[in-house]
PDB file of C-alpha atoms and ligand atoms in Angstrom:
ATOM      1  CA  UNK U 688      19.925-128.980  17.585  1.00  0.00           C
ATOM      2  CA  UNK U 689      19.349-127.482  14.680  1.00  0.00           C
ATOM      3  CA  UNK U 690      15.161-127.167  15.614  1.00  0.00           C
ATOM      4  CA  UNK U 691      16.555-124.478  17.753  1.00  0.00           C
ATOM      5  CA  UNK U 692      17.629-121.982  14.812  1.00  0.00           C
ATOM      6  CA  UNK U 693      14.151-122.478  13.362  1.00  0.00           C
ATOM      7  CA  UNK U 694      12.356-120.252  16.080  1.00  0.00           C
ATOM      8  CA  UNK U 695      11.755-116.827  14.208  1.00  0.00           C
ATOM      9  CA  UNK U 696      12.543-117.754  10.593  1.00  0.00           C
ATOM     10  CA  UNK U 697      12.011-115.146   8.419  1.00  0.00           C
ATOM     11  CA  UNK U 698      11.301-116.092   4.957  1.00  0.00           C
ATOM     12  CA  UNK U 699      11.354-114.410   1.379  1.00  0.00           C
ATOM     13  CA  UNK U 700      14.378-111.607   2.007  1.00  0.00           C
ATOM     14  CA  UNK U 701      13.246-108.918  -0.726  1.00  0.00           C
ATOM     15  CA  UNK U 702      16.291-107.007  -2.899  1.00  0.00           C
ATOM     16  CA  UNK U 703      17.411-104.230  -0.235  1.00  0.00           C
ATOM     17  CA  UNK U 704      16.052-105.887   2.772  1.00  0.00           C
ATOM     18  CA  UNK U 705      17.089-104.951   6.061  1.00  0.00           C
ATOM     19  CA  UNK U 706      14.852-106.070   8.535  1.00  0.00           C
ATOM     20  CA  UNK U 707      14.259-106.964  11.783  1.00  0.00           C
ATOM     21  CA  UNK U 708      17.060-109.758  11.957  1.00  0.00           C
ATOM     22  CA  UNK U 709      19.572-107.254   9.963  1.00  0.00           C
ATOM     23  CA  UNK U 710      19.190-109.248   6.881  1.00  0.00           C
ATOM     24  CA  UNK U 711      20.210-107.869   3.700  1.00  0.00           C
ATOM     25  CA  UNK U 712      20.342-108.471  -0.095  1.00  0.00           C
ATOM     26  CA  UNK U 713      22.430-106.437  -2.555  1.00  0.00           C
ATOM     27  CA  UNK U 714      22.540-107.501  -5.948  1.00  0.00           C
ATOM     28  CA  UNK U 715      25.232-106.303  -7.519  1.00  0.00           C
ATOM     29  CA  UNK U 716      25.591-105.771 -11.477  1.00  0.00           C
ATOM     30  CA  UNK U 717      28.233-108.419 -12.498  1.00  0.00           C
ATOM     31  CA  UNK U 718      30.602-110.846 -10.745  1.00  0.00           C
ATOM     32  CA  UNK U 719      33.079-108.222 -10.537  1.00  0.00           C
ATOM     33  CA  UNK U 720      31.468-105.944  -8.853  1.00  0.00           C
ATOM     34  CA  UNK U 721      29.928-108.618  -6.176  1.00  0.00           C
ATOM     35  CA  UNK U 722      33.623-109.476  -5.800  1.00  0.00           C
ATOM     36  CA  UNK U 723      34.147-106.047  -4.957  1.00  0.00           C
ATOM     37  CA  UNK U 724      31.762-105.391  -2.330  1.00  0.00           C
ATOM     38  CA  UNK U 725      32.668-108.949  -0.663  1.00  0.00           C
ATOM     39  CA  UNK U 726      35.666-107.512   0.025  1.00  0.00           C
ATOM     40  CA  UNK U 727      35.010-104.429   1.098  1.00  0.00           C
ATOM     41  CA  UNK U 728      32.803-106.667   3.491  1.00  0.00           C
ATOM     42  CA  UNK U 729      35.560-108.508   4.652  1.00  0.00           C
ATOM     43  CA  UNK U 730      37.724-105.577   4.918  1.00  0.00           C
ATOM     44  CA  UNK U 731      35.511-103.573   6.910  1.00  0.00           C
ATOM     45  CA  UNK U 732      35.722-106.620   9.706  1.00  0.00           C
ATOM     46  CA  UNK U 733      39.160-106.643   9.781  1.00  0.00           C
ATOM     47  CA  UNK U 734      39.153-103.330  10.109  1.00  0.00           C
ATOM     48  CA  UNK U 735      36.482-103.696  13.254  1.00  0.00           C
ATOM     49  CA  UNK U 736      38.197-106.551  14.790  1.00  0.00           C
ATOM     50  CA  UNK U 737      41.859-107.277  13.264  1.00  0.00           C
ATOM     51  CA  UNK U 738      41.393-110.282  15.631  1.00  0.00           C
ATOM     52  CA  UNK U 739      38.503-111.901  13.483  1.00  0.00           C
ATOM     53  CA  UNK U 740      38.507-114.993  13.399  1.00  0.00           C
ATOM     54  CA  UNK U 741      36.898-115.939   9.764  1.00  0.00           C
ATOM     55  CA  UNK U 742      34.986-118.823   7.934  1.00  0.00           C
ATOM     56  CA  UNK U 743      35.892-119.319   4.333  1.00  0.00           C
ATOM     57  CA  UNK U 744      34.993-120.688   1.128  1.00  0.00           C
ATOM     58  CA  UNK U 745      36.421-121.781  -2.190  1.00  0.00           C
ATOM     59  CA  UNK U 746      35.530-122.852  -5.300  1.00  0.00           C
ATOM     60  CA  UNK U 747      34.942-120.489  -8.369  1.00  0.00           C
ATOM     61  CA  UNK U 748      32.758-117.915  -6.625  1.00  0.00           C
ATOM     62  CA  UNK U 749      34.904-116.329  -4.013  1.00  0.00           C
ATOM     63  CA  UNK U 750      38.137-116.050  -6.230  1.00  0.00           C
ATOM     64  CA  UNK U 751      37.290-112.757  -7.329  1.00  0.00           C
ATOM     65  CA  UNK U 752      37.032-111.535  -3.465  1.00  0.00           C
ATOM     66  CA  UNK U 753      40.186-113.140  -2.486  1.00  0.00           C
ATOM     67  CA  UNK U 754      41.845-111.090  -5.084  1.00  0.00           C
ATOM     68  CA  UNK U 755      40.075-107.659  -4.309  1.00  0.00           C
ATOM     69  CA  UNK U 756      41.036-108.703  -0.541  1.00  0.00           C
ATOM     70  CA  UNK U 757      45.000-108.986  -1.739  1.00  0.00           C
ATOM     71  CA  UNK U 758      44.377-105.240  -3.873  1.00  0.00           C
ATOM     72  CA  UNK U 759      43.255-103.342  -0.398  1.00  0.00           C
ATOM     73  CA  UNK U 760      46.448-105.488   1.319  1.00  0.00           C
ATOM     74  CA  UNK U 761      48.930-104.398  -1.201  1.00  0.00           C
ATOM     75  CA  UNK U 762      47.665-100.703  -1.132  1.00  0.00           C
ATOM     76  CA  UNK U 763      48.725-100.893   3.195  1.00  0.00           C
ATOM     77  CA  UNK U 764      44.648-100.812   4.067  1.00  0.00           C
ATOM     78  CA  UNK U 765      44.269-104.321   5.347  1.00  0.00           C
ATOM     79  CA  UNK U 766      46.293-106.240   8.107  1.00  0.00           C
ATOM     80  CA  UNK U 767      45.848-109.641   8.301  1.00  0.00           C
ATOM     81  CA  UNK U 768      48.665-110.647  11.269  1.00  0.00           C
ATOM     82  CA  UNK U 769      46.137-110.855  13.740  1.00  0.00           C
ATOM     83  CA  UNK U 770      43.230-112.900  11.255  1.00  0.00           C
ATOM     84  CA  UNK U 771      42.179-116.157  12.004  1.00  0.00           C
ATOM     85  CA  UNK U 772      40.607-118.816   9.390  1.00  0.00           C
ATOM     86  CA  UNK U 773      38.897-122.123   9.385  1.00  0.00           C
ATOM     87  CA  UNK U 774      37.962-123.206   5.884  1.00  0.00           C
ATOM     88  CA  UNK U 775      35.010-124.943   5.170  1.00  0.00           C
ATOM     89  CA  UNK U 776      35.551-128.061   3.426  1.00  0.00           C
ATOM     90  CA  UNK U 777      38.373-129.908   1.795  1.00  0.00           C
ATOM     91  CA  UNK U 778      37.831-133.269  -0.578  1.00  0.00           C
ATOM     92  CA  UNK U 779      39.110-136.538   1.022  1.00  0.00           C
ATOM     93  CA  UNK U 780      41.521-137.901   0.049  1.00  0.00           C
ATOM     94  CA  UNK U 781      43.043-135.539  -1.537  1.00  0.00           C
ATOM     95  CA  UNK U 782      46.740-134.220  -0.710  1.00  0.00           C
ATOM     96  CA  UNK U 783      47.542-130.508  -0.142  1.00  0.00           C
ATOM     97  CA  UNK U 784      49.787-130.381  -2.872  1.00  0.00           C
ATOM     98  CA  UNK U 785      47.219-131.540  -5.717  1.00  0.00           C
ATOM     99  CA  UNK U 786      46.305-128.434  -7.609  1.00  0.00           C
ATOM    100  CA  UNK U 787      42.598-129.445  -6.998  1.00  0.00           C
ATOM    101  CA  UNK U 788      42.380-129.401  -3.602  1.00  0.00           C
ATOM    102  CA  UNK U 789      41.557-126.301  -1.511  1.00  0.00           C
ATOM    103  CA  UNK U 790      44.474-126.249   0.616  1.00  0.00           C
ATOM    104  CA  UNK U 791      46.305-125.562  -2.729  1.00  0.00           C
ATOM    105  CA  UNK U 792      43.796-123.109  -3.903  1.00  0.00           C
ATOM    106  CA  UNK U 793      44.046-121.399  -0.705  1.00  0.00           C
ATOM    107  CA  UNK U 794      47.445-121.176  -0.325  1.00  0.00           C
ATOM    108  CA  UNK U 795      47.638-120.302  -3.614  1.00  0.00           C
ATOM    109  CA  UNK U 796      45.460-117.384  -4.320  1.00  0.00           C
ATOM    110  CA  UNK U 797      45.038-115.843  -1.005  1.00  0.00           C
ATOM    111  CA  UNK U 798      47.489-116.689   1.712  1.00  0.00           C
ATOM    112  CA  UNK U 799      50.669-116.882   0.436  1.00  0.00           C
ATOM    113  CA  UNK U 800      49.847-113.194  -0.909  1.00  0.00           C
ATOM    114  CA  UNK U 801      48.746-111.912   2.625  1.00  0.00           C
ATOM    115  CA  UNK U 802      50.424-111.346   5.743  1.00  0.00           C
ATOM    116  CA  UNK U 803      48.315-114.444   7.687  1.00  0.00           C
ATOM    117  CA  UNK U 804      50.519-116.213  10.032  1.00  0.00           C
ATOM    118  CA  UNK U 805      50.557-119.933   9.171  1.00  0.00           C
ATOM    119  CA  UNK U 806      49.582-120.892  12.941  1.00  0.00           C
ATOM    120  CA  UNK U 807      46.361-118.733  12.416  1.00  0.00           C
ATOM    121  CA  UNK U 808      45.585-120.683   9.268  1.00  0.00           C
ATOM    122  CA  UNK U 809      43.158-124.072   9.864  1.00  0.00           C
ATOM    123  CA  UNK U 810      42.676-126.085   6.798  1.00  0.00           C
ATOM    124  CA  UNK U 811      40.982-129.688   6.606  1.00  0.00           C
ATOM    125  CA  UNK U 812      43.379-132.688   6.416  1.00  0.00           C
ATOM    126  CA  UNK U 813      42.325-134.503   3.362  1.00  0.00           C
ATOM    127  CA  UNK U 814      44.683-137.046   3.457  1.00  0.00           C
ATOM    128  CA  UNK U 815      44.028-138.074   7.248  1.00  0.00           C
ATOM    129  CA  UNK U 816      43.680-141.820   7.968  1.00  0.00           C
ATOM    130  CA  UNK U 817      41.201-141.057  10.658  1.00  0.00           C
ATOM    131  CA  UNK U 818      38.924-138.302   9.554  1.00  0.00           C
ATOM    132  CA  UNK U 819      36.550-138.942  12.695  1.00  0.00           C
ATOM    133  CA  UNK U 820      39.340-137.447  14.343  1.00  0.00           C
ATOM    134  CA  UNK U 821      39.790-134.677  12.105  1.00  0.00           C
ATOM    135  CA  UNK U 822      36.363-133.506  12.254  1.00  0.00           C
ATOM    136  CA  UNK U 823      36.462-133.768  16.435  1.00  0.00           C
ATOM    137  CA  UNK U 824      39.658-131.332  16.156  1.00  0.00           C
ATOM    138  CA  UNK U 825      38.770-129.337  13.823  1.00  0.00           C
ATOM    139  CA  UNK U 826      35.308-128.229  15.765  1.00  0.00           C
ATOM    140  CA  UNK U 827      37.421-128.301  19.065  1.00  0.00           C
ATOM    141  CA  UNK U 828      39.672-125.583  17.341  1.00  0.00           C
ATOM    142  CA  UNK U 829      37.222-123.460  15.844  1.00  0.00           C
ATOM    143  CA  UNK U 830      35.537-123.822  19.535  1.00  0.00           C
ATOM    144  CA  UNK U 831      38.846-122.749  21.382  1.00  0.00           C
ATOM    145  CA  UNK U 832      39.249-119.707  18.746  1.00  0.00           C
ATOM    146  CA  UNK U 833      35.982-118.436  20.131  1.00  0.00           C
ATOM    147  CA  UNK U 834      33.503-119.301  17.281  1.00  0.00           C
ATOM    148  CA  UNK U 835      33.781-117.626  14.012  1.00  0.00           C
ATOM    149  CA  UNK U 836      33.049-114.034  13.692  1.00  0.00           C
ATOM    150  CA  UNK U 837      32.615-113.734   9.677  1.00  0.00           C
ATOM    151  CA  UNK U 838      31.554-116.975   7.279  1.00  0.00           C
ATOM    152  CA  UNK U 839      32.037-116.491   3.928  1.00  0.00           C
ATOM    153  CA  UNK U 840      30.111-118.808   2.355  1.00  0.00           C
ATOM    154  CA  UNK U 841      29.671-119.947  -1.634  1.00  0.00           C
ATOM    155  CA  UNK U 842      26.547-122.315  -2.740  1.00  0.00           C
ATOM    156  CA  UNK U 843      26.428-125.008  -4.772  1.00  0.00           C
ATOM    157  CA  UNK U 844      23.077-125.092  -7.931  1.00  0.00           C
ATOM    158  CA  UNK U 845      21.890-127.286  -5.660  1.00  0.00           C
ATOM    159  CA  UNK U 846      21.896-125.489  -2.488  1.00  0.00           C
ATOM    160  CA  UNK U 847      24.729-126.811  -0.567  1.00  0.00           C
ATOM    161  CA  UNK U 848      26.337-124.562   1.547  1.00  0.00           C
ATOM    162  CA  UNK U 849      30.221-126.127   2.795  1.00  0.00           C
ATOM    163  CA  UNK U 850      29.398-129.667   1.175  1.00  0.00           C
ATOM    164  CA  UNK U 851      26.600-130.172   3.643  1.00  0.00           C
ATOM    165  CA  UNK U 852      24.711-131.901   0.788  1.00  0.00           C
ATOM    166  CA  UNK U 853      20.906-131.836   0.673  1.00  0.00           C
ATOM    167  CA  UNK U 854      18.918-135.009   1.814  1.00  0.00           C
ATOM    168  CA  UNK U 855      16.375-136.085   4.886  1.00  0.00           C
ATOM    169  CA  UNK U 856      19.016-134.739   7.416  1.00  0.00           C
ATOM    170  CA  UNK U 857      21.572-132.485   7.943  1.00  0.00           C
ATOM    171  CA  UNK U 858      24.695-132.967  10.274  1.00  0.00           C
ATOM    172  CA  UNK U 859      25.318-130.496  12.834  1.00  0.00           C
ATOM    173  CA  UNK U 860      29.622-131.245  13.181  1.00  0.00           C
ATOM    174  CA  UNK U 861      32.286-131.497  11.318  1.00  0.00           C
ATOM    175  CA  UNK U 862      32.008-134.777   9.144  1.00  0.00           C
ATOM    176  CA  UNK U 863      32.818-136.751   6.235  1.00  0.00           C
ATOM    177  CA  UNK U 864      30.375-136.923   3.797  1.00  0.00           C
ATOM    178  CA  UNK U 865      29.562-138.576  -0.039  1.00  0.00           C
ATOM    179  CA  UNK U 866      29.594-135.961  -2.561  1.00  0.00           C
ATOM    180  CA  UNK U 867      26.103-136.124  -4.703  1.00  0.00           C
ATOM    181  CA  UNK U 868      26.446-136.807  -8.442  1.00  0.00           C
ATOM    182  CA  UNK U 869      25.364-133.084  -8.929  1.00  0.00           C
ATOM    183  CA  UNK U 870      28.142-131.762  -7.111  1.00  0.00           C
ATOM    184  CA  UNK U 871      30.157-134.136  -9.047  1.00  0.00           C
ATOM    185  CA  UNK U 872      29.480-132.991 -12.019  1.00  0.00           C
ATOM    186  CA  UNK U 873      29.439-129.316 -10.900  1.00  0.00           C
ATOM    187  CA  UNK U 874      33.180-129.514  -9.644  1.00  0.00           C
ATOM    188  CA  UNK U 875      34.110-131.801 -12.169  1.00  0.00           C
ATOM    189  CA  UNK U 876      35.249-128.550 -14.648  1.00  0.00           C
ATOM    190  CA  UNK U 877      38.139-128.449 -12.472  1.00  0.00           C
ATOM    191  CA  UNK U 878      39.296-132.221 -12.748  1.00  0.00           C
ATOM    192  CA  UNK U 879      40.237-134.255 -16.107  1.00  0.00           C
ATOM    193  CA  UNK U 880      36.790-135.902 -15.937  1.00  0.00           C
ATOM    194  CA  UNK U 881      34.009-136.889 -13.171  1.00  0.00           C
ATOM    195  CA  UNK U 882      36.104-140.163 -12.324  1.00  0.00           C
ATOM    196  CA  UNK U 883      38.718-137.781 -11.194  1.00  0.00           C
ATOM    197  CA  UNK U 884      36.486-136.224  -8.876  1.00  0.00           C
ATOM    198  CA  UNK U 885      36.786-137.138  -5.092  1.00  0.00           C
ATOM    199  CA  UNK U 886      33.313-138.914  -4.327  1.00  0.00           C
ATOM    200  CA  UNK U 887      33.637-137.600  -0.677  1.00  0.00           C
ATOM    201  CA  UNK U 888      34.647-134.699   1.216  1.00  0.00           C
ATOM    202  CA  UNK U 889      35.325-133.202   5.043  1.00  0.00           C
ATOM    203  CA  UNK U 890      33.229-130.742   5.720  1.00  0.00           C
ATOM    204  CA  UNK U 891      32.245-128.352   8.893  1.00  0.00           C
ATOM    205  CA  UNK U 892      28.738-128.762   9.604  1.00  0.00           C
ATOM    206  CA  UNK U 893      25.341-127.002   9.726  1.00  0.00           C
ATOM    207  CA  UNK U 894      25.583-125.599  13.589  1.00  0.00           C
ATOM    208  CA  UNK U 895      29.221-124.509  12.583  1.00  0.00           C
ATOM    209  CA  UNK U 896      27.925-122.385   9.704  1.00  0.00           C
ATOM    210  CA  UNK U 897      24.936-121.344  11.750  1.00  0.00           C
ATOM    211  CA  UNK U 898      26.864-120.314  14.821  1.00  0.00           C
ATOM    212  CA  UNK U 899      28.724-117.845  12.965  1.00  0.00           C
ATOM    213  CA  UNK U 900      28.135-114.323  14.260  1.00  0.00           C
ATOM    214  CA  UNK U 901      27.686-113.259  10.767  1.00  0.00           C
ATOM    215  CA  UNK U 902      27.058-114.962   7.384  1.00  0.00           C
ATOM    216  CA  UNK U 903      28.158-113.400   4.287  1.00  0.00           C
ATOM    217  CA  UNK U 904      26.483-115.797   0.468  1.00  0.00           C
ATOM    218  CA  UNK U 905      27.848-114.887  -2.414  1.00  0.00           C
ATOM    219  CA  UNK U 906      26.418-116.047  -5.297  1.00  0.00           C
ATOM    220  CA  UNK U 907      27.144-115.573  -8.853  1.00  0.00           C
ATOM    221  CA  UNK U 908      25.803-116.454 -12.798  1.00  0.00           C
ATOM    222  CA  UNK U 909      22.563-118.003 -14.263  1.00  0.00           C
ATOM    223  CA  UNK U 910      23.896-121.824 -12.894  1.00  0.00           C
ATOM    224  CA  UNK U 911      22.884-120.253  -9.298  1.00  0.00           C
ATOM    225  CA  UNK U 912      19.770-118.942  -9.569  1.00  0.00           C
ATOM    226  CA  UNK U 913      17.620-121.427  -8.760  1.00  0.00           C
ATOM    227  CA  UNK U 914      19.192-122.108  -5.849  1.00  0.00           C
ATOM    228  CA  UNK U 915      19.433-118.500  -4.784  1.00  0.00           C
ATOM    229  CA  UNK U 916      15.508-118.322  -4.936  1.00  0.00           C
ATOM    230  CA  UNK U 917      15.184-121.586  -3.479  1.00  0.00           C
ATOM    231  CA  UNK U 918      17.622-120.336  -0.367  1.00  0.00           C
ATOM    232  CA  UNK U 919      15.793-117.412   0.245  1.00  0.00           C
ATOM    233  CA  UNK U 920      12.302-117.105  -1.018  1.00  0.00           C
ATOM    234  CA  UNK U 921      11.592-121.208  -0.424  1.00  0.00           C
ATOM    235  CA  UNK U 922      10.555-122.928   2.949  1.00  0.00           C
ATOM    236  CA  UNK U 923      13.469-124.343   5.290  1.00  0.00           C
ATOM    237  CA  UNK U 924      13.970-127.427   4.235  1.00  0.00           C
ATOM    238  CA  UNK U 925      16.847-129.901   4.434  1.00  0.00           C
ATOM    239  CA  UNK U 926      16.592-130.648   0.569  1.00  0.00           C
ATOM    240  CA  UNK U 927      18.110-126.808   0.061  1.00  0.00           C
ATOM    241  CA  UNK U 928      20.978-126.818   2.933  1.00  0.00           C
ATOM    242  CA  UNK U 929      21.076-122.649   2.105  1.00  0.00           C
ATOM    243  CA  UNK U 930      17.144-122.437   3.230  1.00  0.00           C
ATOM    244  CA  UNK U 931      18.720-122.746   7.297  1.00  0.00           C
ATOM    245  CA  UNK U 932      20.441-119.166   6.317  1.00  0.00           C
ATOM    246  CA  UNK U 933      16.805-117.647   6.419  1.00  0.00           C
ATOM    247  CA  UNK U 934      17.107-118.493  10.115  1.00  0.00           C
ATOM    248  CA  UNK U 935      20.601-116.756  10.784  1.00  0.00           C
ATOM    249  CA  UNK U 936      20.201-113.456  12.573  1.00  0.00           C
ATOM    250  CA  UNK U 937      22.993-111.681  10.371  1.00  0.00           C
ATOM    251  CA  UNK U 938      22.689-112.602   7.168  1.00  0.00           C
ATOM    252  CA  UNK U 939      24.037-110.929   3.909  1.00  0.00           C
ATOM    253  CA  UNK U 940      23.824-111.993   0.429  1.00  0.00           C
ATOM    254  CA  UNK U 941      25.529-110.429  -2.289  1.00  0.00           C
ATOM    255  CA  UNK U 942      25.026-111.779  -5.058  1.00  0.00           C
ATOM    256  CA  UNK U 943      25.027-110.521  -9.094  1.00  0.00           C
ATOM    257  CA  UNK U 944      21.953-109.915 -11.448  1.00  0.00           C
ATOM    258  CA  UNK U 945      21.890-113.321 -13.297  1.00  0.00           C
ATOM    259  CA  UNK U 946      21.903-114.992  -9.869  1.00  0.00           C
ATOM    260  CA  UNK U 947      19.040-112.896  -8.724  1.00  0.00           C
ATOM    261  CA  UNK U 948      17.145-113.749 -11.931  1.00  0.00           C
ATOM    262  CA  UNK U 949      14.352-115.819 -10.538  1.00  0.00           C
ATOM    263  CA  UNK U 950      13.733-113.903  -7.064  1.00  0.00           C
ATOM    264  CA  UNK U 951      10.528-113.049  -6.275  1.00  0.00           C
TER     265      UNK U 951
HETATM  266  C1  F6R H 855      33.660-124.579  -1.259  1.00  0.00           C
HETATM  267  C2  F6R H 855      32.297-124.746  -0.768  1.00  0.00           C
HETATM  268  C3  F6R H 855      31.177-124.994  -1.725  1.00  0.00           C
HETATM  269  C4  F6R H 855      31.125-123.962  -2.861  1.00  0.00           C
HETATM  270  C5  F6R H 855      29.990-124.268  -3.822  1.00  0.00           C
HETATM  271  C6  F6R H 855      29.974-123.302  -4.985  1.00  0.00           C
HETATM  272  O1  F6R H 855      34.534-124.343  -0.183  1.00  0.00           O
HETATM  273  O2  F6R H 855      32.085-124.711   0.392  1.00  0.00           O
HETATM  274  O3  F6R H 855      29.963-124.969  -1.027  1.00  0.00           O
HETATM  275  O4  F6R H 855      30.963-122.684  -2.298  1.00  0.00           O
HETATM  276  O5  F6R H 855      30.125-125.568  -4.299  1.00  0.00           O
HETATM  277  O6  F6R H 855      31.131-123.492  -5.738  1.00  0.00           O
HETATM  278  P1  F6R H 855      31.511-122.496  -6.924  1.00  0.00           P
HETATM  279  O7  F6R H 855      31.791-121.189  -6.290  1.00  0.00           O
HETATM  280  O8  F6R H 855      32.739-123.102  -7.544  1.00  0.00           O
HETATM  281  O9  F6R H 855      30.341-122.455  -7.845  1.00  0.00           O
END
């Protein structure tokens, strides 16, 4: 399946690209100011279709966005009552009330600030006893809800994009997966130490990311830079999930100077 989203790949996106597939990259100056025009990226497609239905990440990178996103909601410029969401991952096991996982960070910095109904909200069951099941559901939802519109995607240094992990193959649904020691260790800043770090995780897959009418990386700080040039300016290749973005028709990046060190 996902031979399919290699036909026309476009490789090494150049700072201010726009091309033929409406790829672009804007590097921004500092974290704060790619958290800025994330969500006045995420705005605008609420804004175009208060109905979207929208992909999203967690982790470090998009905190700053989620915040910005709760600014233009306070000020009455946002409405989020028709919004849909599917996030992307969620450890396993890991209970929703456990500070570390990302139905907690969710809930936490971004929907219990909005106006989001709870039915529109889809989060990842990390405590499920039958995660096979979970991951069937889950794609049969995000299916139902018409695909997603907007994916908000972060990426891990080294080049995971949800926590489909790089190795020989990539999965195409929904599925439980073993964390590499590099994410790990990566993540591990939020735990007490590695041990504490969930070794797997539930995450939507490559065609689900790929399928999304639009894709919007951020990317932020010297730790991502190597994987920002190896997404972009590198070959396809399932050793840097992020590469399979160079295939998506709408594609945009923004991502700050540090993180754009290494581009071409
Ligand atoms: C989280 C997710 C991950 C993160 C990535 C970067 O939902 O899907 O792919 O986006 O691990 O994490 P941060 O932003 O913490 O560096």
């Amino acid at each position: 399946m996902l031979e399919r989203y290699l036909s026309g790949v476009r490789k090494n996106i150049q700072p201010g690209d726009k091309g033929g597939n409406d790829m672009q990259l804007i590097i921004e100056k500092n974290y704060q100011e790619m958290s800025k025009k994330a969500a006045e990226l995420v705005a605008s497609q609420i804004t175009f279709d208060p109905a979207s239905v929208l992909g999203l990440a967690t982790g470090s990178t998009p905190l700053g966005m989620y915040n910005e996103l709760v600014k233009i909601f306070n000020k009455g410029e946002i409405d989020f009552s028709e919004v849909i969401t599917f996030n992307l991952d969620e450890y396993y096991k890991i209970s929703p009330d456990n500070k570390n996982s990302y139905h907690y960070y969710m809930m936490n910095n971004f929907f219990n600030k909005i106006n989001i109904k709870g039915a529109n909200i889809n989060l990842l069951d990390g405590m499920t006893d039958k995660p096979q099941q979970e991951c069937k559901n889950y794609d049969r939802e995000i299916k139902r809800a018409g695909g997603i519109d907007l994916q908000i995607l972060g990426i891990g240094p080294n080049g995971h994009i949800g926590f489909n992990e790089p190795g020989d193959k990539l999965c195409v649904e929904t599925h439980l997966v073993d964390l590499t020691e590099e994410t790990i260790k990566a993540n591990s800043r939020f735990f007490a130490n590695c041990k504490k770090v969930p070794k797997r995780a539930i995450t939507v897959g490559m065609a689900t990311i790929l399928k999304a009418e639009k894709i919007l990386l951020l990317a932020s700080g010297k730790k991502k830079a190597r994987a920002v040039k190896k997404a972009v300016n590198g070959y396809v290749d399932t050793k840097i999930p992020a590469s399979f973005l160079q295939t998506h028709p709408h594609l945009t990046m923004v991502i700050d100077e540090e993180a754009a060190l290494l581009l071409d």
